[in-house]
């Protein structure tokens, strides 16, 4: 039940993120430890939740909860080597006035899914204007929550 509450708390931000992403096929959520987050080249506080969205068009994203409850998403394509080739970074803010800002970026996430418990993932991406985005997250739960949206 904790996992369902965790998903419910993040739904406003994930719904806002879908404004710039195709429909979701699968959503995977896990609690864990975020040991580093960089947004717009500045260190940022990070939360204890990560989401992995698999979109119907084959794209995927890793979303990290920020310290203030918003999301930073590293979005891209599976590279065939177990990682994600990042093509953009999206920042989603929930609350009374949800917003989404998407920035073209190139980079890499070291894991393609959070489906396995206790997965460690590192994401880095750089925008054309030099801004850097990065996240380091390790799942701490023995189970992850998987929601199949096609059902």
Tab-separated table of C-alpha atoms in Angstrom:
chain	number	residue	atom	x	y	z
A	1	UNK	CA	0.000	0.000	0.000
A	2	UNK	CA	2.894	2.397	0.643
A	3	UNK	CA	3.862	2.119	-3.002
A	4	UNK	CA	0.352	3.031	-4.149
A	5	UNK	CA	0.369	6.096	-1.911
A	6	UNK	CA	3.762	7.041	-3.347
A	7	UNK	CA	2.391	6.816	-6.897
A	8	UNK	CA	-0.701	8.818	-6.007
A	9	UNK	CA	1.428	11.610	-4.548
A	10	UNK	CA	3.391	11.932	-7.795
A	11	UNK	CA	0.495	11.654	-10.249
A	12	UNK	CA	-0.013	15.434	-10.706
A	13	UNK	CA	3.608	15.843	-11.802
A	14	UNK	CA	3.546	12.737	-13.990
A	15	UNK	CA	0.317	13.886	-15.626
A	16	UNK	CA	1.932	17.249	-16.368
A	17	UNK	CA	4.967	15.471	-17.810
A	18	UNK	CA	2.736	13.550	-20.214
A	19	UNK	CA	1.895	16.883	-21.865
A	20	UNK	CA	5.299	16.606	-23.545
A	21	UNK	CA	5.513	12.808	-23.775
A	22	UNK	CA	3.509	10.108	-25.532
A	23	UNK	CA	1.023	7.935	-23.598
A	24	UNK	CA	2.506	5.687	-20.918
A	25	UNK	CA	2.484	1.907	-21.342
A	26	UNK	CA	4.167	0.935	-18.051
A	27	UNK	CA	5.039	2.879	-14.899
A	28	UNK	CA	7.513	1.499	-12.372
A	29	UNK	CA	8.055	3.155	-8.994
A	30	UNK	CA	10.559	2.537	-6.252
A	31	UNK	CA	11.666	4.184	-3.061
A	32	UNK	CA	15.327	4.655	-2.435
A	33	UNK	CA	18.214	6.960	-1.804
A	34	UNK	CA	19.087	9.814	-4.102
A	35	UNK	CA	22.731	10.680	-3.479
A	36	UNK	CA	23.001	13.518	-5.951
A	37	UNK	CA	20.904	15.739	-8.152
A	38	UNK	CA	22.035	18.556	-10.436
A	39	UNK	CA	19.458	20.738	-12.194
A	40	UNK	CA	20.521	23.562	-14.515
A	41	UNK	CA	24.160	23.086	-13.403
A	42	UNK	CA	23.281	23.640	-9.723
A	43	UNK	CA	23.067	21.070	-6.930
A	44	UNK	CA	19.466	20.379	-5.923
A	45	UNK	CA	17.784	18.562	-3.062
A	46	UNK	CA	16.408	15.203	-4.074
A	47	UNK	CA	13.679	13.001	-2.733
A	48	UNK	CA	13.325	9.312	-2.041
A	49	UNK	CA	11.283	8.193	-5.071
A	50	UNK	CA	12.171	7.308	-8.653
A	51	UNK	CA	9.821	6.437	-11.498
A	52	UNK	CA	10.517	4.658	-14.747
A	53	UNK	CA	8.019	5.363	-17.511
A	54	UNK	CA	7.887	3.214	-20.628
A	55	UNK	CA	5.933	4.982	-23.361
A	56	UNK	CA	3.854	3.371	-26.081
A	57	UNK	CA	6.194	4.712	-28.778
A	58	UNK	CA	9.161	2.793	-27.290
A	59	UNK	CA	10.757	5.772	-25.558
A	60	UNK	CA	11.505	5.608	-21.833
A	61	UNK	CA	12.308	7.968	-18.993
A	62	UNK	CA	13.750	7.899	-15.515
A	63	UNK	CA	12.129	10.444	-13.185
A	64	UNK	CA	13.672	11.477	-9.897
A	65	UNK	CA	11.619	13.195	-7.218
A	66	UNK	CA	13.139	16.485	-6.101
A	67	UNK	CA	13.323	17.663	-2.498
A	68	UNK	CA	10.286	19.897	-3.046
A	69	UNK	CA	8.186	17.060	-4.518
A	70	UNK	CA	8.573	17.844	-8.208
A	71	UNK	CA	10.181	15.628	-10.862
A	72	UNK	CA	13.262	15.750	-13.078
A	73	UNK	CA	12.988	13.337	-15.997
A	74	UNK	CA	15.757	11.969	-18.195
A	75	UNK	CA	13.958	10.969	-21.416
A	76	UNK	CA	15.281	8.999	-24.359
A	77	UNK	CA	15.667	5.699	-26.144
A	78	UNK	CA	17.040	2.339	-25.056
A	79	UNK	CA	20.531	1.958	-26.448
A	80	UNK	CA	20.621	-1.853	-26.670
A	81	UNK	CA	23.471	-1.997	-24.145
A	82	UNK	CA	21.384	-1.750	-20.971
A	83	UNK	CA	21.106	2.027	-20.771
A	84	UNK	CA	19.152	5.025	-22.012
A	85	UNK	CA	20.494	7.482	-24.586
A	86	UNK	CA	19.046	10.724	-23.197
A	87	UNK	CA	17.537	13.166	-25.719
A	88	UNK	CA	15.874	15.640	-23.359
A	89	UNK	CA	15.416	16.551	-19.716
A	90	UNK	CA	11.993	17.532	-18.443
A	91	UNK	CA	11.227	19.340	-15.205
A	92	UNK	CA	7.663	18.874	-13.969
A	93	UNK	CA	6.164	20.954	-11.191
A	94	UNK	CA	2.961	19.858	-9.502
A	95	UNK	CA	0.684	21.865	-7.254
A	96	UNK	CA	-1.883	24.557	-7.970
A	97	UNK	CA	-0.157	25.619	-11.186
A	98	UNK	CA	1.486	22.537	-12.690
A	99	UNK	CA	4.089	23.198	-15.331
A	100	UNK	CA	6.482	21.296	-17.530
A	101	UNK	CA	9.738	22.575	-19.000
A	102	UNK	CA	11.510	20.383	-21.498
A	103	UNK	CA	15.120	20.977	-22.527
A	104	UNK	CA	16.866	19.206	-25.422
A	105	UNK	CA	19.907	17.444	-23.991
A	106	UNK	CA	22.301	14.630	-24.757
A	107	UNK	CA	23.487	12.166	-22.185
A	108	UNK	CA	23.145	8.710	-20.731
A	109	UNK	CA	21.455	6.755	-17.942
A	110	UNK	CA	23.320	3.643	-16.799
A	111	UNK	CA	20.216	1.457	-16.408
A	112	UNK	CA	17.243	1.115	-18.720
A	113	UNK	CA	14.670	0.195	-16.086
A	114	UNK	CA	13.934	0.267	-12.377
A	115	UNK	CA	12.053	-3.040	-12.653
A	116	UNK	CA	14.660	-4.888	-10.577
A	117	UNK	CA	14.644	-4.067	-6.847
A	118	UNK	CA	17.656	-2.181	-5.520
A	119	UNK	CA	18.728	-0.966	-8.977
A	120	UNK	CA	21.371	1.764	-9.033
A	121	UNK	CA	21.100	4.347	-11.789
A	122	UNK	CA	23.274	7.273	-12.813
A	123	UNK	CA	21.978	9.802	-15.334
A	124	UNK	CA	23.855	12.726	-16.852
A	125	UNK	CA	22.827	15.061	-19.644
A	126	UNK	CA	24.038	18.340	-21.092
A	127	UNK	CA	21.896	20.951	-22.824
A	128	UNK	CA	23.225	22.743	-25.933
A	129	UNK	CA	23.658	25.938	-23.896
A	130	UNK	CA	25.991	24.148	-21.453
A	131	UNK	CA	23.566	23.502	-18.602
A	132	UNK	CA	24.170	20.161	-16.892
A	133	UNK	CA	21.660	17.743	-15.375
A	134	UNK	CA	22.597	14.688	-13.319
A	135	UNK	CA	21.099	12.230	-10.862
A	136	UNK	CA	22.298	9.293	-8.809
A	137	UNK	CA	19.679	7.016	-7.256
A	138	UNK	CA	19.662	3.577	-5.635
A	139	UNK	CA	16.484	1.685	-4.852
A	140	UNK	CA	16.307	0.527	-1.236
A	141	UNK	CA	13.125	-1.558	-1.357
A	142	UNK	CA	12.962	-5.302	-1.996
A	143	UNK	CA	9.923	-4.755	-4.223
A	144	UNK	CA	9.018	-2.217	-6.876
A	145	UNK	CA	5.523	-1.141	-7.958
A	146	UNK	CA	4.730	-1.908	-11.591
A	147	UNK	CA	1.577	-0.467	-13.156
A	148	UNK	CA	0.625	-1.677	-16.619
A	149	UNK	CA	-1.448	1.134	-18.147
A	150	UNK	CA	-2.603	-1.012	-21.081
A	151	UNK	CA	-4.813	-3.129	-18.807
